[in-house]
Coordinates of C-alpha atoms in Angstrom, one line a residue:
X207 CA 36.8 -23.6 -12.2
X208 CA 35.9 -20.9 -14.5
X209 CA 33.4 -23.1 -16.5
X210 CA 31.9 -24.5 -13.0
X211 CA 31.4 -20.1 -12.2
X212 CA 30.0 -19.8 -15.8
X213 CA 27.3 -22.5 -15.5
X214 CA 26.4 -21.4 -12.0
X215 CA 26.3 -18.1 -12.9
X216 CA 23.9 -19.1 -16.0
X217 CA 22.2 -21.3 -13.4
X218 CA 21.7 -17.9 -11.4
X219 CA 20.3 -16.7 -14.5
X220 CA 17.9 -19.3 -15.8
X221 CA 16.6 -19.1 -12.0
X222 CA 16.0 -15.0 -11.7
X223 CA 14.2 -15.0 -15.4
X224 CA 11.7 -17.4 -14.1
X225 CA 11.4 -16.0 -11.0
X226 CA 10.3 -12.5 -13.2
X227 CA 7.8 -14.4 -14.9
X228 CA 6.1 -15.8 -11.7
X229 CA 2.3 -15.2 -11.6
X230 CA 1.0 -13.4 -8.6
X231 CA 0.0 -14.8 -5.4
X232 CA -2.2 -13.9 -2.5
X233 CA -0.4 -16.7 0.1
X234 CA 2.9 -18.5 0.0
X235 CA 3.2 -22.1 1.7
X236 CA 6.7 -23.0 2.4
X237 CA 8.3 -26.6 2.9
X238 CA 8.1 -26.8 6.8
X239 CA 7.3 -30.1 9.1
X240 CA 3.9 -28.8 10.0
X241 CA 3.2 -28.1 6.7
X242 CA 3.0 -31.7 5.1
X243 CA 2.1 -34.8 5.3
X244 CA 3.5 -38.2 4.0
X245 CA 2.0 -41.3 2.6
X246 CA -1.5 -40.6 3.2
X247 CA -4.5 -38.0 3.7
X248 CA -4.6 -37.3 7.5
X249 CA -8.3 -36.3 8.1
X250 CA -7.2 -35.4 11.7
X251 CA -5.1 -33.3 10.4
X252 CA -5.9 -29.2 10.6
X253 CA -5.5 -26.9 7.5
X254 CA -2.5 -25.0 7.4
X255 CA -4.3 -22.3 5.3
X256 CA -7.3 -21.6 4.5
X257 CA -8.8 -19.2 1.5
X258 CA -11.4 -17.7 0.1
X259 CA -12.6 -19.1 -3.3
X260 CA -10.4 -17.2 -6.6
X261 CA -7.3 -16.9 -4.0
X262 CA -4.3 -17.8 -5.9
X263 CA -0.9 -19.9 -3.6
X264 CA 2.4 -20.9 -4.0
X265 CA 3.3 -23.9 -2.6
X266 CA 6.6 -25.1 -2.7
X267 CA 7.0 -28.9 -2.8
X268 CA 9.7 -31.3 -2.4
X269 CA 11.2 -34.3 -4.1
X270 CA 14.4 -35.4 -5.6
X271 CA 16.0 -37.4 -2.0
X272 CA 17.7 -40.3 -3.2
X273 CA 20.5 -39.3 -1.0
X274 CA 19.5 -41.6 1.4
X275 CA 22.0 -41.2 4.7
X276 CA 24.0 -39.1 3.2
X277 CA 24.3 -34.9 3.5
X278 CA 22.1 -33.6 0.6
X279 CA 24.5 -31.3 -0.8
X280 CA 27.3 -33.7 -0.1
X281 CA 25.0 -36.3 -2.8
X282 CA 24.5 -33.8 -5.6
X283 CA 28.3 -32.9 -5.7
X284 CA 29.1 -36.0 -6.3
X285 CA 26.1 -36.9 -9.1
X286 CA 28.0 -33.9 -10.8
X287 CA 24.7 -31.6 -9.9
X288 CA 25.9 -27.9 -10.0
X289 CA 23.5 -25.8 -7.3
X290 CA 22.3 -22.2 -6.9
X291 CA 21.6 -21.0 -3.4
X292 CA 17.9 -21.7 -4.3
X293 CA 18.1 -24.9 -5.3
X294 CA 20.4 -25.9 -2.1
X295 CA 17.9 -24.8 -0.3
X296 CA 15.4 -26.5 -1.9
X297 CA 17.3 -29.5 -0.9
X298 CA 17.6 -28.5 2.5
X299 CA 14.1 -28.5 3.2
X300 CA 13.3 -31.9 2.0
X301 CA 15.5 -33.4 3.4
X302 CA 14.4 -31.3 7.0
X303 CA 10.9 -32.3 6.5
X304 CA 11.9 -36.2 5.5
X305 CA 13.2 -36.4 9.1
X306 CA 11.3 -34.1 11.0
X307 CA 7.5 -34.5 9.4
X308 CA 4.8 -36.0 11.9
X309 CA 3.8 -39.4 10.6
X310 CA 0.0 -40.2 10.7
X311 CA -1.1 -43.4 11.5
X312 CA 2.1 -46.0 11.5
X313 CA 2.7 -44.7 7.4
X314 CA 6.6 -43.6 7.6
X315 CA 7.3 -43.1 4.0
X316 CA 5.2 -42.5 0.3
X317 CA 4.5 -38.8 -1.3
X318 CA 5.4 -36.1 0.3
X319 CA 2.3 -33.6 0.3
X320 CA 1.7 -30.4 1.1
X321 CA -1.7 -29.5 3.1
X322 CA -4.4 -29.2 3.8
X323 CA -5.4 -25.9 2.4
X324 CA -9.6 -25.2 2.8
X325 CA -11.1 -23.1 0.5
X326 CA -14.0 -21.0 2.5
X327 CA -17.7 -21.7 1.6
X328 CA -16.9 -25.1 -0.4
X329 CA -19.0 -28.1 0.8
X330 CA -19.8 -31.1 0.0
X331 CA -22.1 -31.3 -3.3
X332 CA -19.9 -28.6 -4.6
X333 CA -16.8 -28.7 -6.7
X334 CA -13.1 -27.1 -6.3
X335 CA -11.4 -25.7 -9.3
X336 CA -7.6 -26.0 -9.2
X337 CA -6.3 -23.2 -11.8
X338 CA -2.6 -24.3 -12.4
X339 CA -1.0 -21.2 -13.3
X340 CA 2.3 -22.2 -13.3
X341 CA 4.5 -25.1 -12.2
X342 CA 8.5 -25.1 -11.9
X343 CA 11.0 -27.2 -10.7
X344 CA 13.0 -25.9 -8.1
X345 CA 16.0 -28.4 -8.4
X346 CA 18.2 -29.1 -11.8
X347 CA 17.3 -32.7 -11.5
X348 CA 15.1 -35.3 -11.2
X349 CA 15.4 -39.4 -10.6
X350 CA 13.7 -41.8 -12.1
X351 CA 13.6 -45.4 -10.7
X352 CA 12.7 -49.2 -10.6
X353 CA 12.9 -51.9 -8.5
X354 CA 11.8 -56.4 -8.4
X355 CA 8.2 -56.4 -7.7
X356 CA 6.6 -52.8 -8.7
X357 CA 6.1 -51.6 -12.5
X358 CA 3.9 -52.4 -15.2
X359 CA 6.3 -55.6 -15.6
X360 CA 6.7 -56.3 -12.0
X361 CA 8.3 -60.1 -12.6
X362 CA 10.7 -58.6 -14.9
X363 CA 12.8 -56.4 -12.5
X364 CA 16.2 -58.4 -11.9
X365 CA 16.9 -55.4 -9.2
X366 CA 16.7 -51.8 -8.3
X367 CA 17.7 -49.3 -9.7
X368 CA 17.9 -45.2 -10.2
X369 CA 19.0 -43.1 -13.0
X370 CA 19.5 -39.0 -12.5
X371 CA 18.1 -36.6 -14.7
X372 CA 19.6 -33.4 -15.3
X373 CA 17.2 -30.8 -15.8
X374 CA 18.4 -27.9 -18.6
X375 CA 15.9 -25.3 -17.3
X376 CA 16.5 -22.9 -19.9
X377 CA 16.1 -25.6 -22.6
X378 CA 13.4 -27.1 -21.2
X379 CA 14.4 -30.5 -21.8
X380 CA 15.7 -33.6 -19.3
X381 CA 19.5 -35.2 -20.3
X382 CA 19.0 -38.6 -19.7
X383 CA 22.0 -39.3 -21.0
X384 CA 24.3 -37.6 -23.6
X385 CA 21.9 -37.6 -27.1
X386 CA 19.1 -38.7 -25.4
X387 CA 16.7 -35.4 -24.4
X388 CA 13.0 -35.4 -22.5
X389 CA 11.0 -32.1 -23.4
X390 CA 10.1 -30.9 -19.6
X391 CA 6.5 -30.9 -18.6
X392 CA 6.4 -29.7 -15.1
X393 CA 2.9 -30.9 -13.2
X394 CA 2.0 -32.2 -9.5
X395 CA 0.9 -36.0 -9.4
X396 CA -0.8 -35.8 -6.8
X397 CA -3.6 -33.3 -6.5
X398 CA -6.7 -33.8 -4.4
X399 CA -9.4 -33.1 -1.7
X400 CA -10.0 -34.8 1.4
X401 CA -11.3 -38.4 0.5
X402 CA -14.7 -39.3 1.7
X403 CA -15.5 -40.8 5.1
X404 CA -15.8 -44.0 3.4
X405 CA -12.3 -44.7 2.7
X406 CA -11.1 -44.2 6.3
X407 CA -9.3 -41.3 8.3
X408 CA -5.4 -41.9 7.1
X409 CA -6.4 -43.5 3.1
X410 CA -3.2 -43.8 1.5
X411 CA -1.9 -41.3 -1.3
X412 CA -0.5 -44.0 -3.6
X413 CA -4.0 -45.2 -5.3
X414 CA -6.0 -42.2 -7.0
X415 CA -9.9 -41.9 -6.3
X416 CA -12.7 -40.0 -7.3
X417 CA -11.3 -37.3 -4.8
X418 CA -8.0 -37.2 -7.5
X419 CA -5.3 -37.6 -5.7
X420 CA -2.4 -39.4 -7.2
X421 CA -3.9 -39.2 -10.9
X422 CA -0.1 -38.9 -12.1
X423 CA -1.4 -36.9 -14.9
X424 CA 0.9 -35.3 -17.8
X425 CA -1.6 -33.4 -19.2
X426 CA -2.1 -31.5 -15.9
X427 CA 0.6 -29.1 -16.8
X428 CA 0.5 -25.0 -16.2
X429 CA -2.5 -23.4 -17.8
X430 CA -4.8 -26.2 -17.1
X431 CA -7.8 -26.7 -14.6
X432 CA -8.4 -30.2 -12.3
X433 CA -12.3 -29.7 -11.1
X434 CA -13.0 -32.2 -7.7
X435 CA -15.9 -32.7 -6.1
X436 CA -15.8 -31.9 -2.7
X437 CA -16.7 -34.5 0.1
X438 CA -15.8 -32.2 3.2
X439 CA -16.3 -28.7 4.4
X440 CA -13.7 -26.6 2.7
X441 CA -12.4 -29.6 0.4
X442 CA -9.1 -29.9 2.2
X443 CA -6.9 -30.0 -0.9
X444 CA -3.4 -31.4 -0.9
X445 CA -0.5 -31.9 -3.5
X446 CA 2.7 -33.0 -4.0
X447 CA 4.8 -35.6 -6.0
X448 CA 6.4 -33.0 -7.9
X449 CA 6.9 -34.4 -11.5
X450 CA 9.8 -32.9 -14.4
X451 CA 7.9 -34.6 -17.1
X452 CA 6.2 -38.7 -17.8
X453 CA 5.1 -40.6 -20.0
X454 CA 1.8 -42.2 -20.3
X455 CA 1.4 -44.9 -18.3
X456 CA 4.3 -44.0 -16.1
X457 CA 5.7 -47.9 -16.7
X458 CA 8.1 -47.9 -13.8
X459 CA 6.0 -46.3 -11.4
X460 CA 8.1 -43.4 -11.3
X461 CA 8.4 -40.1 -13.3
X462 CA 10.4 -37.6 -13.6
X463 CA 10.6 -37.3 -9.9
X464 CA 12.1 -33.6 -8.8
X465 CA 10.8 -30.5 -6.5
X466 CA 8.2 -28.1 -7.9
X467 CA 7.0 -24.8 -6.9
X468 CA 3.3 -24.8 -7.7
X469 CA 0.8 -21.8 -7.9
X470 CA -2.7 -22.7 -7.8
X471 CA -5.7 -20.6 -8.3
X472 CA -8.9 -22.5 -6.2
X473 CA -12.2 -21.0 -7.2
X474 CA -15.5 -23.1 -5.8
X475 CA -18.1 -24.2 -8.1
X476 CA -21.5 -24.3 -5.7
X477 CA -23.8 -26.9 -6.7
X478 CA -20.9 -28.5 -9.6
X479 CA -21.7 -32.3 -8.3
X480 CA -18.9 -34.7 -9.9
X481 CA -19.1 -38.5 -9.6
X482 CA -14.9 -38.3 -10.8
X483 CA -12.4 -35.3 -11.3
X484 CA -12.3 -33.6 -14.5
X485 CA -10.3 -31.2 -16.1
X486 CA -10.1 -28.7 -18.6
X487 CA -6.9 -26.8 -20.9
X488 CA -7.4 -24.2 -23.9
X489 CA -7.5 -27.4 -26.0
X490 CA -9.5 -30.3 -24.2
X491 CA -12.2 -31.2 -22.1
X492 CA -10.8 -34.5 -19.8
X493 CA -12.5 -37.1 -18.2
X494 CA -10.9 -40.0 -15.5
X495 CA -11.5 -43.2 -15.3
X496 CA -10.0 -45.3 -12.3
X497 CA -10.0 -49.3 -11.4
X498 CA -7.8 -51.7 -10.5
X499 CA -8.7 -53.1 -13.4
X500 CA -7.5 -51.2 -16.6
X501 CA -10.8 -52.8 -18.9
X502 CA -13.0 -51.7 -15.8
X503 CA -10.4 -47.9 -15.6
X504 CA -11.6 -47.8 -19.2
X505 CA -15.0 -48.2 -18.7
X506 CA -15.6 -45.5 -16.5
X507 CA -13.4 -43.3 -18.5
X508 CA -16.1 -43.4 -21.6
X509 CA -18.8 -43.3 -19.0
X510 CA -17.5 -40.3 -17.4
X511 CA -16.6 -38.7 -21.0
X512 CA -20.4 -39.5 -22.3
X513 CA -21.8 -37.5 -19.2
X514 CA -19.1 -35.0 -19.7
X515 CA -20.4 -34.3 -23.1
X516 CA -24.1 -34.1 -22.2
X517 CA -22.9 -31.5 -19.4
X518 CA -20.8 -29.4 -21.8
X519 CA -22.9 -29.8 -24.9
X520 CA -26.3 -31.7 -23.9
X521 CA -25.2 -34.9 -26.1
X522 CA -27.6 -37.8 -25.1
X523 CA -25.7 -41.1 -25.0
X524 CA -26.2 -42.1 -28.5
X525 CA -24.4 -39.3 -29.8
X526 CA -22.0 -39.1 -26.8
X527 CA -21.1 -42.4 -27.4
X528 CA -20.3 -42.4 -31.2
X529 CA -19.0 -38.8 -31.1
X530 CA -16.3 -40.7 -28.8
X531 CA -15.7 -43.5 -30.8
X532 CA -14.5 -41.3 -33.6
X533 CA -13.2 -38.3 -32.0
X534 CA -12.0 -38.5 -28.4
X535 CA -8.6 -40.0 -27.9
X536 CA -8.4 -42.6 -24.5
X537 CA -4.6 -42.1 -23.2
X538 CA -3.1 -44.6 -20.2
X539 CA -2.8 -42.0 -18.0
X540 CA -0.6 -45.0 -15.5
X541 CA -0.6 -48.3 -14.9
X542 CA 1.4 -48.7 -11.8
X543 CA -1.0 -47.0 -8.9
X544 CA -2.9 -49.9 -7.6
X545 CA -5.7 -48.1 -9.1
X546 CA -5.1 -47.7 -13.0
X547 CA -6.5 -44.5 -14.8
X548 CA -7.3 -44.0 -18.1
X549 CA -8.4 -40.8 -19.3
X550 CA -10.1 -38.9 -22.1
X551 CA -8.5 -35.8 -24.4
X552 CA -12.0 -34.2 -26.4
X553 CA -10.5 -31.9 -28.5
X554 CA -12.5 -28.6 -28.2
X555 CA -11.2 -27.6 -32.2
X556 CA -14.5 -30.3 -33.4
X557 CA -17.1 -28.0 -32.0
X558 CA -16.4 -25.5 -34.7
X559 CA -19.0 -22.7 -33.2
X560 CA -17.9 -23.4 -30.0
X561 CA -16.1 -20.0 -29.7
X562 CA -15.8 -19.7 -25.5
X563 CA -12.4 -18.6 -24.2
X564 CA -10.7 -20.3 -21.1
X565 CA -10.3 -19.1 -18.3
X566 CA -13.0 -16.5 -19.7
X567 CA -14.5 -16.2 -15.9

């Protein structure tokens, strides 16, 4: 009993110290029914918020049910998961807004996303900046699954299966089992706009687009930017699939799957017209590529890293092109979307006069 008070307690801890280091925030959107959506973009849907451009909002997310029918808290107890009044809570609302959430258009499970949140005066020809100033998980665990017919090695699943995570928060690190450790990288997977007209009223969240979306990510961690084009008045921006940490490729097609707190910063770009997302961190420049067909994902991924490069530093294709071949690294960003994405890491550290700070405006 006294060790279970002492881990609590630390628990308690680990929980109040982050909450100190929280950025500031102009709005807070909570885990509620009207607030989400799940499986897919609901154009009919109305925004729950809406903000002027360089507002900065938390958004809690939610994540983590594999209790199926069973009580929430009742679950955790028994995986051994220890719980601050936070975290239970946390638990709480997911599993309220699992049962209670209005399903659009026949879809009754996929991501659970938060939105949609306009930003005033972005349009379409524009572009959205998403400042992610921080990222936390809001449970001390995340799942990470399988099951026959879904993966990168769909044929090779015998049957399902889920493993639990522990999350050490103040370690930063995931026990997937005793002696085996994950470094934590908290991000959303799915991040996006609105998509265009052209991909109907309810397109599903699963496959990423040129609106983002599911672009499951890892380098989209705290103290990065995502940049979408806009294809709607006010963008409409949702997120959700709260991630612990992933590898590239995300082989299973699951991650680290928990419940995040996000705080986003959204600042419109007028004019800023993007064929793909984009993103930025004090390190890289990143570019996306997305097709069913990885060679094709790949494609579009040097493409949009050659334009990239003439934008930032007017490189004509010849020089784009070889510049990329010997120093811009092409990661798997996931393989198990439907649409696979590829994307590119140009490391800022090659243009040596290149002296700009981020975030500098």
């Amino acid at each position: 009993m006294l060790a279970k008070t002492a881990f609590a307690a630390a628990l308690l801890m680990i929980t109040t110290a982050a909450a100190a280091a929280t950025p500031p925030y102009q709005h807070h959107v909570k885990l509620t029914p009207e607030n989400v959506a799940v499986g897919n973009f609901p154009a009919q849907k109305k925004p729950i918020l809406t903000v002027a451009s360089g507002a900065t909002v938390r958004i809690d997310g939610g994540g983590g049910g594999r209790w199926q029918d069973k009580d929430p808290l009742v679950w955790a107890r028994e995986e051994g998961i220890t719980l601050t009044p936070d975290q239970a809570s946390a638990l709480r609302e997911t599993d309220k807004v699992l049962k209670e959430a209005t399903r659009y258009a026949g879809i009754d499970s996929g991501h659970l996303l938060v939105g949609p949140i306009a930003v005033a005066g972005a349009m379409p020809g524009d572009a959205i900046e998403v400042r992610i100033l921080s990222v936390e998980p809001r449970i001390p665990y995340a799942t990470v699954s399988t099951r026959p017919g879904r993966g990168g090695i769909p044929d090779d699943v015998p049957e399902p299966y889920s493993h639990t995570v522990k999350l050490d928060l103040a370690r930063r690190v995931g026990i997937y089992e005793p002696g085996i450790e994950i470094p934590l990288g908290p991000f959303m997977g799915v991040m996006g706009v609105l998509p265009p007209d052209s991909e109907g009223s309810n397109r599903r969240s699963g496959p990423p687009g040129t609106f983002g979306g599911n672009l499951d990510c890892k380098d989209l961690i705290a103290g990065t930017s995502l940049f979408l084009p806009v294809f709607h008045p006010g963008g409409l921006f949702y997120t959700g699939d709260s991630h612990a940490g992933q590898g590239d490729g995300e082989v299973t097609v699951s991650a680290m799957e928990t419940a995040n707190t996000a705080i986003l910063q959204f600042i419109v770009h007028k004019g800023m017209k993007l064929a793909a997302p984009r993103a930025e961190s004090p390190t890289h420049w990143m570019a996306f590529g997305l097709d069913p067909d990885l060679d094709k994902a790949m494609q579009m991924a040097i493409r949009q890293t050659n334009s990239y490069l003439f934008d930032l530093k007017g490189l004509e294709f010849k020089r784009a092109f070889t510049l990329s071949s010997i120093g811009v690294d092409f990661r798997v960003t996931q393989v198990v979307d439907g649409t696979q994405g590829i994307h590119s890491m140009i490391p800022k550290k090659i243009f040596v006069n290149d002296k700009t700070p981020f975030w500098s405006k």
